[in-house]
Amino acid sequence: MDPRQHEYRVLHEADLRDYLAGLPEITARLGGAPAFWSIGEVGDGNLNLVFIVKGTAGGVAVKQALPYVRLVGEGWPLPLSRSHYEYLALTHQARLAPGLVPDVLHHNEALALVVMELLAPHIIMRKRLVAGTIYPRFVEDITTFLARTLFLSSDLAVSAAEKKEGIAAFAGNHALCKITEDLIFTDPYRVAEQNRWTQPWLDATAAAFRENLDLHVAISRLKLKFLNAAEALIHGDLHTGSIMVTESETKVIDPEFAFYGPMGFDIGAVIANLLMAYLASAGHERSPGERRAFEAWVLETVEGVWTEFARKFLELWRTQAGGDAYPRTLFEGEVGAARLETERQAYMARLFEDTVGFAAAKIIRRILGLAHNIDFELIEDPKRRAISEARSLRLARTMMVDVASFSTIGTVTKAAREVRDWQPDFA
Amino acid sequence: MDPRQHEYRVLHEADLRDYLAGLPEITARLGGAPAFWSIGEVGDGNLNLVFIVKGTAGGVAVKQALPYVRLVGEGWPLPLSRSHYEYLALTHQARLAPGLVPDVLHHNEALALVVMELLAPHIIMRKRLVAGTIYPRFVEDITTFLARTLFLSSDLAVSAAEKKEGIAAFAGNHALCKITEDLIFTDPYRVAEQNRWTQPWLDATAAAFRENLDLHVAISRLKLKFLNAAEALIHGDLHTGSIMVTESETKVIDPEFAFYGPMGFDIGAVIANLLMAYLASAGHERSPGERRAFEAWVLETVEGVWTEFARKFLELWRTQAGGDAYPRTLFEGEVGAARLETERQAYMARLFEDTVGFAAAKIIRRILGLAHNIDFELIEDPKRRAISEARSLRLARTMMVDVASFSTIGTVTKAAREVRDWQPDFA
């Protein structure tokens, strides 16, 4: 047990007011007398308390971890230390990708508390995707975040010693990793009490996923990679609910699942959630075709996420390769440089394959596992919802078991476009 | 700096005698008055001091790390903490593979000192291979060591939480990993001051290895795997100089390079060193063909190391799979079990490919890099030595760049047998 765990207490509104009043930097930012600050609990995630605090001058967001999974209750304990890892990740990401994560203003490890700048008027991206909103900046920002946080924490950029220190610093976050290992890489493929899906329409598909051994082999290989491949500091939960946007800004939040894992898991998460937004879109139509422009943008965005990520990652590799991997001295001269460039392309092809596989895993867990998402959940007619979900599962299954057939991001969006017009048996 | 580093001092014979006299368990084991103990420094490795201490009742071996690389001197500092990691590894390996590592009797972290049972009449295996001695027990023992230490520390056997704790416990051993990263995965392929080879015969080959970009890509991919793939607690330096043998016993010593890395690195180390013993053997012949029986045994041993390792590893997987990878619940019933068995074979095929590549890397570094081995060095005629070395490099180059052509261990021994009769240009 953390020696300071006895200092932990859940902060209710009055406690929080007193606590923040004792922090000069925070009181200055908020402005006005503490008694007049407005404090509201707004956490809609699965794990934590989140307070918005506003004063006369400004606001802050306060996130406190609970010693259990909020979505499930005290029966599912979860270590408070995740707040420490979130703090570590946020501050490291801020160095690697400036401006793309919220500023941390204060951290109290014993209280499992992080105080951050209030992101306003930012909105959770997933909500706006459900509404059909286009964000032209998104590709630019998210690919900068992905390329910089992944490349700059990898063996391509840092020494092996620095990377091993990073691995050790995050190794204690295994309880959060375990959630991923179970809920993404295991449960959707077996009978598990917490699984749920849109019944009765997806009953047969859910059963098929529990029986399909090609899928079980593929998900097990991905799980092994998640367990073994300490490639870079990954966010670990990079869905569109972990991204806040305005017309002009993108902020990545909630990195409490961060650890040194496979890069493709983060890239795949972004692509998966965009593909779900695309295939859920038909369910949100009030008149046929009204969201076609939005849907076209989503698929362009899927393509842009990979191509711009790859371009930026390669550019960093060409210009900031200070790590121990692929030492420049083995690729000298023009011929050497050309060969290294060929190898970089091969590296990206392997990373793309990982990305497609992890993206498939992230789609499947949102439809057959415990944690669903509002892209589908807000489709009121359950049969229409099931149609969108069945299309997504069909795409994800192919991506997972036939990953080799997806050689470019264009083949992924082509498959998405085709499955958009596919009618499941029950339709 | 380690807060206790100021307590460190190099123990000379008199200090060591006083120190051991203060340890009741050690004095009891040694027997007789401390003044009558014989103490001799016998370290012939590259890094440390090793003392053999004998009393009237028995003996102990004492290993003390120096704050620099013994082979090179004070100009190459190396952290004393490696003694702590050696202790951690020895005690963990003793639990995983009982009887196959020396018993640890005492450890003093501040002095970077480990006291172990004296292995007598055990002899460093490499010395006996040079002499042409056959060890029929070797395959049985080393494959038990490999299968048990690798399987039982992997995600196939332990929970992800336990494995991450292990990764963190060894992450600080990065200075020793860095030696491997430089001396094995980098230097032999570039101009490096410390490189040496048998001149002038290997000049052209050494130059070719510094120019061959296929090799540079292959070694870089292996290096990346060494940096990234936290598969299991590996010994990290498992050559035949780290193995002590008698007719009836095998002991694996010196795990100071231990960390969580790719399994194939350990298996490849054993196979590489056997292949070098095989190809060096002709250089030790006093009459043509006199070592044919030994050489046949070595190649049988190479085959046995892989096949028995694979058999034992698979058997452990079938019977002791308590880890988070490949959860049994995804492979239920007869059909599921059969599919999991197929996947186990595919896993072993991937591990074999790693093994072949790492074996090649281990051969090349011993001929073109800093640290050579007596298999070759004791061939007095430098031209004969160069012939054995050139054959080894020819084999290793193919294993590294054309790894896919080695589908079974039989293809490796077949290639070794063929290269045994190949005459380099200069011969």
PDB file of C-alpha atoms in Angstrom, chain A residues 283-426:
ATOM      1  CA  GLY A 283     -28.021   5.758 -37.747  1.00  0.00           C
ATOM      2  CA  HIS A 284     -28.130   9.453 -36.977  1.00  0.00           C
ATOM      3  CA  GLU A 285     -29.595  10.520 -40.310  1.00  0.00           C
ATOM      4  CA  ARG A 286     -32.945  12.202 -40.169  1.00  0.00           C
ATOM      5  CA  SER A 287     -33.228  12.204 -43.942  1.00  0.00           C
ATOM      6  CA  PRO A 288     -31.347   9.924 -46.352  1.00  0.00           C
ATOM      7  CA  GLY A 289     -27.963  11.267 -47.287  1.00  0.00           C
ATOM      8  CA  GLU A 290     -28.044  14.352 -45.049  1.00  0.00           C
ATOM      9  CA  ARG A 291     -24.721  13.403 -43.440  1.00  0.00           C
ATOM     10  CA  ARG A 292     -22.887  12.437 -46.636  1.00  0.00           C
ATOM     11  CA  ALA A 293     -20.536  15.427 -46.449  1.00  0.00           C
ATOM     12  CA  PHE A 294     -19.706  14.624 -42.851  1.00  0.00           C
ATOM     13  CA  GLU A 295     -19.136  10.966 -43.711  1.00  0.00           C
ATOM     14  CA  ALA A 296     -16.841  11.875 -46.585  1.00  0.00           C
ATOM     15  CA  TRP A 297     -14.875  14.085 -44.212  1.00  0.00           C
ATOM     16  CA  VAL A 298     -14.574  11.285 -41.672  1.00  0.00           C
ATOM     17  CA  LEU A 299     -13.092   8.925 -44.274  1.00  0.00           C
ATOM     18  CA  GLU A 300     -10.745  11.632 -45.531  1.00  0.00           C
ATOM     19  CA  THR A 301      -9.752  12.090 -41.908  1.00  0.00           C
ATOM     20  CA  VAL A 302      -9.043   8.368 -41.494  1.00  0.00           C
ATOM     21  CA  GLU A 303      -6.760   8.556 -44.506  1.00  0.00           C
ATOM     22  CA  GLY A 304      -5.197  11.767 -43.268  1.00  0.00           C
ATOM     23  CA  VAL A 305      -4.518  10.367 -39.816  1.00  0.00           C
ATOM     24  CA  TRP A 306      -2.359   7.611 -41.219  1.00  0.00           C
ATOM     25  CA  THR A 307      -0.704   9.484 -44.084  1.00  0.00           C
ATOM     26  CA  GLU A 308       0.074  12.622 -42.092  1.00  0.00           C
ATOM     27  CA  PHE A 309       1.171  10.588 -39.076  1.00  0.00           C
ATOM     28  CA  ALA A 310       3.504   8.560 -41.287  1.00  0.00           C
ATOM     29  CA  ARG A 311       4.840  11.668 -43.004  1.00  0.00           C
ATOM     30  CA  LYS A 312       5.567  13.435 -39.714  1.00  0.00           C
ATOM     31  CA  PHE A 313       6.987  10.332 -38.040  1.00  0.00           C
ATOM     32  CA  LEU A 314       9.333   9.788 -40.989  1.00  0.00           C
ATOM     33  CA  GLU A 315      10.327  13.418 -40.986  1.00  0.00           C
ATOM     34  CA  LEU A 316      11.222  13.219 -37.303  1.00  0.00           C
ATOM     35  CA  TRP A 317      13.181  10.030 -38.007  1.00  0.00           C
ATOM     36  CA  ARG A 318      15.121  11.760 -40.776  1.00  0.00           C
ATOM     37  CA  THR A 319      15.907  14.814 -38.671  1.00  0.00           C
ATOM     38  CA  GLN A 320      15.815  13.860 -34.965  1.00  0.00           C
ATOM     39  CA  ALA A 321      17.078  10.291 -34.813  1.00  0.00           C
ATOM     40  CA  GLY A 322      19.114  10.497 -31.620  1.00  0.00           C
ATOM     41  CA  GLY A 323      18.235   7.068 -30.300  1.00  0.00           C
ATOM     42  CA  ASP A 324      20.092   3.777 -30.177  1.00  0.00           C
ATOM     43  CA  ALA A 325      17.988   2.027 -32.823  1.00  0.00           C
ATOM     44  CA  TYR A 326      19.062   2.122 -36.467  1.00  0.00           C
ATOM     45  CA  PRO A 327      22.379   3.877 -35.791  1.00  0.00           C
ATOM     46  CA  ARG A 328      23.206   6.332 -38.556  1.00  0.00           C
ATOM     47  CA  THR A 329      26.770   5.048 -38.743  1.00  0.00           C
ATOM     48  CA  LEU A 330      25.504   1.795 -40.274  1.00  0.00           C
ATOM     49  CA  PHE A 331      23.887   3.694 -43.146  1.00  0.00           C
ATOM     50  CA  GLU A 332      26.499   6.111 -44.362  1.00  0.00           C
ATOM     51  CA  GLY A 333      26.877   7.707 -47.753  1.00  0.00           C
ATOM     52  CA  GLU A 334      24.234   8.069 -50.408  1.00  0.00           C
ATOM     53  CA  VAL A 335      23.689   4.354 -50.831  1.00  0.00           C
ATOM     54  CA  GLY A 336      23.412   3.844 -47.088  1.00  0.00           C
ATOM     55  CA  ALA A 337      20.983   6.720 -46.735  1.00  0.00           C
ATOM     56  CA  ALA A 338      18.836   5.320 -49.525  1.00  0.00           C
ATOM     57  CA  ARG A 339      18.798   1.897 -47.901  1.00  0.00           C
ATOM     58  CA  LEU A 340      17.847   3.363 -44.536  1.00  0.00           C
ATOM     59  CA  GLU A 341      15.015   5.197 -46.249  1.00  0.00           C
ATOM     60  CA  THR A 342      13.792   1.902 -47.718  1.00  0.00           C
ATOM     61  CA  GLU A 343      13.979   0.355 -44.273  1.00  0.00           C
ATOM     62  CA  ARG A 344      12.028   3.254 -42.798  1.00  0.00           C
ATOM     63  CA  GLN A 345       9.267   2.487 -45.295  1.00  0.00           C
ATOM     64  CA  ALA A 346       9.378  -1.169 -44.261  1.00  0.00           C
ATOM     65  CA  TYR A 347       9.185  -0.117 -40.618  1.00  0.00           C
ATOM     66  CA  MET A 348       6.116   1.980 -41.392  1.00  0.00           C
ATOM     67  CA  ALA A 349       4.520  -0.951 -43.217  1.00  0.00           C
ATOM     68  CA  ARG A 350       4.940  -3.115 -40.103  1.00  0.00           C
ATOM     69  CA  LEU A 351       3.532  -0.314 -37.954  1.00  0.00           C
ATOM     70  CA  PHE A 352       0.595   0.034 -40.313  1.00  0.00           C
ATOM     71  CA  GLU A 353      -0.166  -3.659 -39.966  1.00  0.00           C
ATOM     72  CA  ASP A 354      -0.167  -3.300 -36.168  1.00  0.00           C
ATOM     73  CA  THR A 355      -2.376  -0.237 -36.480  1.00  0.00           C
ATOM     74  CA  VAL A 356      -4.990  -2.031 -38.563  1.00  0.00           C
ATOM     75  CA  GLY A 357      -5.080  -4.954 -36.131  1.00  0.00           C
ATOM     76  CA  PHE A 358      -5.366  -2.785 -33.027  1.00  0.00           C
ATOM     77  CA  ALA A 359      -8.007  -0.613 -34.713  1.00  0.00           C
ATOM     78  CA  ALA A 360     -10.088  -3.736 -35.323  1.00  0.00           C
ATOM     79  CA  ALA A 361      -9.724  -4.751 -31.673  1.00  0.00           C
ATOM     80  CA  LYS A 362     -10.884  -1.324 -30.532  1.00  0.00           C
ATOM     81  CA  ILE A 363     -13.994  -1.481 -32.716  1.00  0.00           C
ATOM     82  CA  ILE A 364     -14.984  -4.952 -31.576  1.00  0.00           C
ATOM     83  CA  ARG A 365     -14.696  -4.140 -27.867  1.00  0.00           C
ATOM     84  CA  ARG A 366     -17.053  -1.179 -28.236  1.00  0.00           C
ATOM     85  CA  ILE A 367     -19.818  -3.334 -29.697  1.00  0.00           C
ATOM     86  CA  LEU A 368     -19.443  -6.686 -27.942  1.00  0.00           C
ATOM     87  CA  GLY A 369     -17.648  -5.785 -24.696  1.00  0.00           C
ATOM     88  CA  LEU A 370     -18.382  -3.799 -21.536  1.00  0.00           C
ATOM     89  CA  ALA A 371     -17.721  -0.203 -22.569  1.00  0.00           C
ATOM     90  CA  HIS A 372     -19.823   1.054 -25.437  1.00  0.00           C
ATOM     91  CA  ASN A 373     -19.752   4.462 -27.015  1.00  0.00           C
ATOM     92  CA  ILE A 374     -22.356   7.072 -27.785  1.00  0.00           C
ATOM     93  CA  ASP A 375     -21.668   6.922 -31.523  1.00  0.00           C
ATOM     94  CA  PHE A 376     -23.823   3.808 -31.463  1.00  0.00           C
ATOM     95  CA  GLU A 377     -25.641   4.200 -28.140  1.00  0.00           C
ATOM     96  CA  LEU A 378     -27.361   7.405 -29.198  1.00  0.00           C
ATOM     97  CA  ILE A 379     -28.952   5.730 -32.223  1.00  0.00           C
ATOM     98  CA  GLU A 380     -32.363   5.409 -30.655  1.00  0.00           C
ATOM     99  CA  ASP A 381     -33.839   2.693 -32.831  1.00  0.00           C
ATOM    100  CA  PRO A 382     -32.019  -0.429 -31.635  1.00  0.00           C
ATOM    101  CA  LYS A 383     -32.354  -2.165 -34.964  1.00  0.00           C
ATOM    102  CA  ARG A 384     -30.787   0.769 -36.811  1.00  0.00           C
ATOM    103  CA  ARG A 385     -28.062   0.792 -34.161  1.00  0.00           C
ATOM    104  CA  ALA A 386     -27.523  -2.924 -34.694  1.00  0.00           C
ATOM    105  CA  ILE A 387     -27.161  -2.382 -38.436  1.00  0.00           C
ATOM    106  CA  SER A 388     -24.391   0.177 -37.899  1.00  0.00           C
ATOM    107  CA  GLU A 389     -22.759  -2.086 -35.360  1.00  0.00           C
ATOM    108  CA  ALA A 390     -22.982  -5.162 -37.575  1.00  0.00           C
ATOM    109  CA  ARG A 391     -21.309  -3.256 -40.401  1.00  0.00           C
ATOM    110  CA  SER A 392     -18.548  -2.170 -38.034  1.00  0.00           C
ATOM    111  CA  LEU A 393     -18.023  -5.698 -36.793  1.00  0.00           C
ATOM    112  CA  ARG A 394     -17.890  -6.998 -40.357  1.00  0.00           C
ATOM    113  CA  LEU A 395     -15.193  -4.486 -41.216  1.00  0.00           C
ATOM    114  CA  ALA A 396     -13.266  -5.104 -38.004  1.00  0.00           C
ATOM    115  CA  ARG A 397     -13.314  -8.871 -38.427  1.00  0.00           C
ATOM    116  CA  THR A 398     -11.727  -8.584 -41.849  1.00  0.00           C
ATOM    117  CA  MET A 399      -9.187  -6.068 -40.594  1.00  0.00           C
ATOM    118  CA  MET A 400      -8.192  -8.405 -37.807  1.00  0.00           C
ATOM    119  CA  VAL A 401      -7.989 -11.762 -39.531  1.00  0.00           C
ATOM    120  CA  ASP A 402      -7.034 -10.592 -42.994  1.00  0.00           C
ATOM    121  CA  VAL A 403      -4.760  -7.740 -42.024  1.00  0.00           C
ATOM    122  CA  ALA A 404      -2.360  -8.505 -44.858  1.00  0.00           C
ATOM    123  CA  SER A 405      -5.016  -7.534 -47.410  1.00  0.00           C
ATOM    124  CA  PHE A 406      -4.913  -3.951 -46.095  1.00  0.00           C
ATOM    125  CA  SER A 407      -1.737  -2.658 -47.588  1.00  0.00           C
ATOM    126  CA  THR A 408      -2.609   1.028 -47.527  1.00  0.00           C
ATOM    127  CA  ILE A 409      -4.990   3.247 -45.593  1.00  0.00           C
ATOM    128  CA  GLY A 410      -6.930   3.605 -48.855  1.00  0.00           C
ATOM    129  CA  THR A 411      -7.816  -0.079 -48.734  1.00  0.00           C
ATOM    130  CA  VAL A 412      -9.219   0.465 -45.239  1.00  0.00           C
ATOM    131  CA  THR A 413     -11.443   3.377 -46.242  1.00  0.00           C
ATOM    132  CA  LYS A 414     -12.501   1.487 -49.375  1.00  0.00           C
ATOM    133  CA  ALA A 415     -13.593  -1.447 -47.231  1.00  0.00           C
ATOM    134  CA  ALA A 416     -15.400   0.952 -44.883  1.00  0.00           C
ATOM    135  CA  ARG A 417     -17.226   2.522 -47.823  1.00  0.00           C
ATOM    136  CA  GLU A 418     -18.267  -0.890 -49.105  1.00  0.00           C
ATOM    137  CA  VAL A 419     -19.508  -2.094 -45.748  1.00  0.00           C
ATOM    138  CA  ARG A 420     -21.490   1.133 -45.328  1.00  0.00           C
ATOM    139  CA  ASP A 421     -23.852  -0.164 -48.006  1.00  0.00           C
ATOM    140  CA  TRP A 422     -23.935  -3.748 -46.786  1.00  0.00           C
ATOM    141  CA  GLN A 423     -27.210  -4.955 -45.329  1.00  0.00           C
ATOM    142  CA  PRO A 424     -26.992  -7.573 -42.581  1.00  0.00           C
ATOM    143  CA  ASP A 425     -29.473 -10.485 -42.767  1.00  0.00           C
ATOM    144  CA  PHE A 426     -31.715  -8.962 -40.134  1.00  0.00           C
TER     145      PHE A 426
END
